[in-house]
XYZ file of C-alpha atoms in Angstrom:
290
model
C -9.660 -2.336 -17.525
C -10.663 -4.990 -15.000
C -12.011 -2.403 -12.558
C -13.951 -0.600 -15.282
C -15.471 -3.906 -16.409
C -16.506 -4.694 -12.835
C -18.061 -1.264 -12.168
C -19.687 -0.755 -15.580
C -23.042 -2.349 -14.587
C -23.354 0.150 -11.724
C -22.640 3.040 -14.105
C -25.079 1.623 -16.686
C -27.871 1.732 -14.118
C -27.500 5.534 -14.087
C -26.811 5.680 -17.838
C -23.339 7.028 -17.085
C -20.792 6.619 -19.858
C -17.632 5.006 -18.433
C -14.663 5.627 -20.741
C -11.089 4.296 -20.607
C -8.451 6.504 -22.250
C -5.423 4.223 -21.982
C -2.213 4.370 -23.984
C -1.393 1.324 -26.074
C 1.855 0.467 -24.311
C 3.197 1.193 -20.861
C 6.568 0.587 -19.236
C 6.836 -2.124 -16.607
C 6.792 -0.566 -13.142
C 6.629 -2.224 -9.751
C 3.251 -1.915 -8.017
C 1.000 -3.942 -5.764
C -1.825 -4.824 -8.192
C -4.384 -5.459 -5.432
C -3.722 -2.045 -3.883
C -3.875 -0.209 -7.227
C -7.123 -2.055 -8.010
C -8.501 -0.794 -4.699
C -7.530 2.802 -5.545
C -9.274 2.706 -8.927
C -12.309 0.988 -7.402
C -12.606 3.711 -4.747
C -12.190 6.593 -7.195
C -14.450 5.265 -9.959
C -17.073 4.164 -7.431
C -16.950 7.603 -5.822
C -17.404 9.334 -9.182
C -20.338 7.060 -10.043
C -22.014 8.002 -6.765
C -21.708 11.754 -7.364
C -22.373 11.868 -11.114
C -26.004 12.416 -12.187
C -27.712 10.236 -14.782
C -26.397 10.460 -18.358
C -23.087 11.814 -17.116
C -19.587 10.672 -18.043
C -16.560 9.267 -16.191
C -13.183 9.157 -17.927
C -10.335 7.020 -16.627
C -7.014 8.099 -18.103
C -3.458 6.803 -17.755
C -0.494 8.706 -19.189
C 3.141 7.666 -19.434
C 5.053 10.705 -18.173
C 8.812 11.211 -17.924
C 9.400 10.003 -14.360
C 6.056 8.497 -13.442
C 2.681 7.203 -14.581
C -0.166 9.724 -14.225
C -3.591 8.230 -13.508
C -6.841 10.179 -13.333
C -10.556 9.645 -12.849
C -12.615 12.591 -14.101
C -16.400 12.922 -13.822
C -19.095 15.346 -14.928
C -20.683 15.264 -11.493
C -21.606 17.895 -8.946
C -18.046 18.850 -8.033
C -16.795 19.643 -4.546
C -17.597 22.739 -2.516
C -14.508 24.824 -1.559
C -15.227 24.519 2.172
C -15.022 20.725 1.899
C -11.670 20.550 0.124
C -9.661 20.396 3.364
C -11.711 17.406 4.572
C -11.397 15.469 1.332
C -8.730 12.906 2.237
C -9.346 12.850 5.984
C -10.231 9.618 7.746
C -13.857 9.126 8.783
C -14.825 12.413 7.110
C -18.298 12.409 5.579
C -19.666 15.506 3.944
C -21.822 16.783 1.126
C -19.915 17.479 -2.064
C -22.169 20.425 -2.754
C -23.302 23.270 -0.553
C -26.302 22.520 1.595
C -27.834 19.019 1.494
C -27.416 16.154 -0.921
C -25.568 12.860 -1.040
C -22.937 12.389 1.633
C -19.494 10.843 1.163
C -16.838 9.679 1.014
C -16.138 7.873 4.259
C -12.820 6.044 4.281
C -12.521 5.555 0.502
C -10.409 8.605 -0.330
C -8.354 8.396 2.864
C -7.442 4.787 2.067
C -6.668 5.698 -1.552
C -4.333 8.469 -0.374
C -2.524 6.067 1.957
C -2.122 3.422 -0.758
C -0.826 5.945 -3.304
C 1.705 7.286 -0.805
C 2.844 3.736 0.000
C 3.831 3.528 -3.683
C 5.803 6.773 -3.373
C 3.166 8.827 -5.195
C 0.760 11.677 -4.447
C -2.968 12.158 -5.006
C -4.847 15.414 -5.542
C -8.088 16.758 -7.004
C -9.046 19.412 -9.530
C -12.670 20.499 -9.210
C -15.167 23.273 -9.639
C -18.541 23.202 -7.932
C -21.178 22.051 -10.404
C -18.544 21.242 -13.052
C -17.306 17.821 -11.925
C -14.176 16.558 -10.217
C -10.925 15.052 -11.456
C -8.911 12.912 -9.050
C -5.282 12.485 -10.110
C -2.503 10.339 -8.687
C 0.992 9.486 -9.848
C 2.999 6.267 -9.579
C 6.784 6.709 -9.731
C 8.596 4.426 -12.172
C 10.299 2.264 -9.579
C 11.858 -0.951 -10.833
C 11.277 -4.287 -9.154
C 15.046 -4.563 -8.646
C 15.095 -1.295 -6.672
C 12.071 -2.256 -4.545
C 13.358 -5.767 -3.784
C 16.824 -4.535 -2.791
C 15.373 -1.764 -0.618
C 13.012 -4.207 1.113
C 15.578 -6.947 1.761
C 18.216 -4.434 2.921
C 15.730 -3.113 5.474
C 14.855 -6.608 6.699
C 18.519 -7.592 6.955
C 19.186 -4.544 9.136
C 16.240 -5.480 11.370
C 17.410 -9.113 11.537
C 20.918 -8.005 12.550
C 19.487 -5.994 15.435
C 17.522 -9.025 16.662
C 20.116 -11.676 15.862
C 17.562 -13.331 13.563
C 17.869 -15.224 10.277
C 16.339 -14.516 6.868
C 15.980 -17.106 4.119
C 15.544 -16.330 0.442
C 13.968 -18.613 -2.168
C 14.754 -17.739 -5.778
C 12.373 -19.225 -8.383
C 13.196 -18.899 -12.065
C 12.440 -20.410 -15.459
C 15.278 -22.330 -17.094
C 16.353 -21.196 -20.589
C 14.012 -18.234 -20.323
C 14.892 -16.615 -23.656
C 14.480 -19.874 -25.562
C 11.200 -20.638 -23.801
C 9.949 -17.144 -24.572
C 10.413 -17.887 -28.268
C 8.378 -21.081 -27.878
C 5.598 -19.865 -25.585
C 5.520 -16.176 -26.529
C 6.006 -13.153 -24.278
C 2.446 -12.951 -22.984
C 2.254 -16.656 -22.121
C 5.574 -16.424 -20.274
C 4.243 -13.461 -18.277
C 1.243 -15.601 -17.329
C 3.499 -18.459 -16.216
C 5.567 -16.090 -14.048
C 2.385 -14.659 -12.506
C 1.203 -18.225 -11.821
C 4.517 -19.016 -10.097
C 4.048 -15.906 -7.963
C 0.538 -17.034 -6.969
C 1.732 -20.544 -6.114
C 4.516 -19.149 -3.942
C 2.064 -16.889 -2.079
C -0.354 -19.781 -1.543
C 2.432 -21.866 0.031
C 3.179 -19.301 2.743
C 1.680 -19.635 6.204
C 2.705 -16.313 7.807
C 1.752 -12.752 6.970
C 5.339 -11.648 7.613
C 6.638 -13.660 4.620
C 6.694 -11.890 1.269
C 6.698 -12.801 -2.427
C 8.312 -10.323 -4.835
C 8.326 -10.636 -8.626
C 11.351 -9.389 -10.562
C 11.272 -9.826 -14.339
C 11.480 -13.562 -15.017
C 12.117 -14.406 -11.355
C 10.086 -14.748 -8.183
C 11.834 -13.988 -4.889
C 10.353 -15.331 -1.627
C 11.544 -13.597 1.550
C 11.100 -15.675 4.716
C 11.695 -13.642 7.865
C 13.019 -15.278 11.057
C 13.474 -18.518 9.131
C 16.334 -21.010 9.245
C 17.420 -22.884 6.125
C 15.781 -26.143 7.261
C 12.447 -24.360 7.738
C 12.847 -22.621 4.384
C 13.311 -26.058 2.828
C 9.848 -27.022 4.128
C 8.347 -24.006 2.335
C 10.335 -24.914 -0.774
C 8.826 -28.417 -0.745
C 5.289 -26.994 -0.590
C 5.988 -24.708 -3.537
C 7.577 -27.615 -5.457
C 4.438 -29.705 -4.990
C 2.296 -26.917 -6.465
C 4.702 -26.379 -9.370
C 4.802 -30.104 -10.150
C 1.005 -30.243 -10.369
C 0.921 -27.056 -12.447
C 3.510 -28.251 -14.944
C 1.828 -31.626 -15.420
C -1.086 -29.708 -16.921
C 1.060 -27.242 -18.873
C 1.104 -27.730 -22.611
C 4.783 -27.545 -23.498
C 8.101 -28.502 -21.921
C 9.583 -26.128 -19.398
C 11.887 -26.325 -16.376
C 11.498 -24.360 -13.151
C 14.532 -23.798 -10.919
C 14.571 -23.026 -7.193
C 17.391 -22.134 -4.827
C 17.744 -21.216 -1.142
C 20.158 -18.982 0.762
C 20.087 -17.849 4.390
C 21.336 -14.704 6.143
C 23.779 -14.526 7.895
C 24.929 -18.139 7.404
C 25.685 -17.814 3.686
C 25.655 -14.088 2.961
C 25.680 -10.755 4.792
C 24.259 -8.406 2.130
C 21.161 -8.336 -0.050
C 23.059 -8.738 -3.329
C 25.151 -11.663 -2.106
C 22.109 -13.329 -0.534
C 20.094 -13.250 -3.765
C 23.110 -14.271 -5.884
C 23.774 -17.178 -3.523
C 20.169 -18.376 -3.819
C 20.358 -18.158 -7.617
C 23.666 -20.031 -7.722
C 22.228 -22.938 -5.714
C 19.227 -23.567 -7.954
C 17.918 -27.059 -8.536
C 15.451 -28.092 -11.258
C 11.994 -28.680 -9.839
C 10.306 -30.438 -12.719
C 10.556 -30.702 -16.501
C 7.057 -30.331 -17.902
C 5.718 -32.882 -20.361
C 3.722 -31.876 -23.379
C 0.140 -33.155 -23.255
C 0.481 -34.322 -26.842
C 3.456 -36.499 -25.823
C 1.656 -38.161 -22.917
C-alpha cells in the first residue's frame, strides 16, 4: 500500500489506473520490509513505464498454502518472445516489443530476482506481446523463529572456526499480554517496531544485525565480547528511556545479554541465557500522571 501510494502520482500523469487487490488479513511471515518495498517499487515502476496512457496496473497478493503469491499485472505492450531470456539478466536493456520503442529494464528486474531469491522465493513472468505482462513472485511462509535460529547457528559455526565471540541482546516488553490488553494489538506492534528501529540506530557496524521475533527484538553482535556488548546495550537503553518518557501509558522494557562461547555453545541456549538475564530498562510514566 505504501509503494502504491508513492508511485500513484507517476501513474496519474499517464492516466493509468493503479489498483490494489489485497486480502483483508495475512499471516505473519518473516521478510526484510526494505527489500520487499524495493521489489514492488521496481515492478510497479517498470509496469508504469511500459503501459500506455489510460491503461491499468493491478497489484495482487494472495495467501496460498505454503507461501504468499504477489503479482504486478499491466495492460502494457507485453514482452517479445526473443527478449524473454534476457529479462532478469544484469545490465540487460532491450525493447519490450519487436523493433524500436522504449528500452528497459536495466538492473531493476535483476535486482528484484536476487532479492526474491534471498527470501527463498522465485520470480517469473506471464506475458503475450501486445497484451500486457504479469510479474509474479512468491514468498515462503518462513517464521521469524526459523530465520533467527538459522542465522545465529551459521554465525556460531563461523565464530567457532575463527575462535571469535558473539554476543546476543534480547529486548522484550514486560507483561506483554497484559500490556496488549491496555494498548491494543496494533499499538503494541508499533512499539515493537520502534524498539527494532532504536536497536538498529544504536549499532555502529554493518556486520551487526537486528532481528524481530514476535514480541521480542534480538540483536546479534558479531566478534563482540560481553563488555563491548554492554556498551551497545547502554546506547539502546538511552534511546528507550527517551522514547518511554514520551509514551502515553506505563510499560516496562527488559534487556539481557549473553555471549558465545562464554555462557552458551548453541543458538537456543544463547538466546535463552540472554532472556534469563533480563533487567528492566525503564518503567514509562503516563503523561497524564506527570
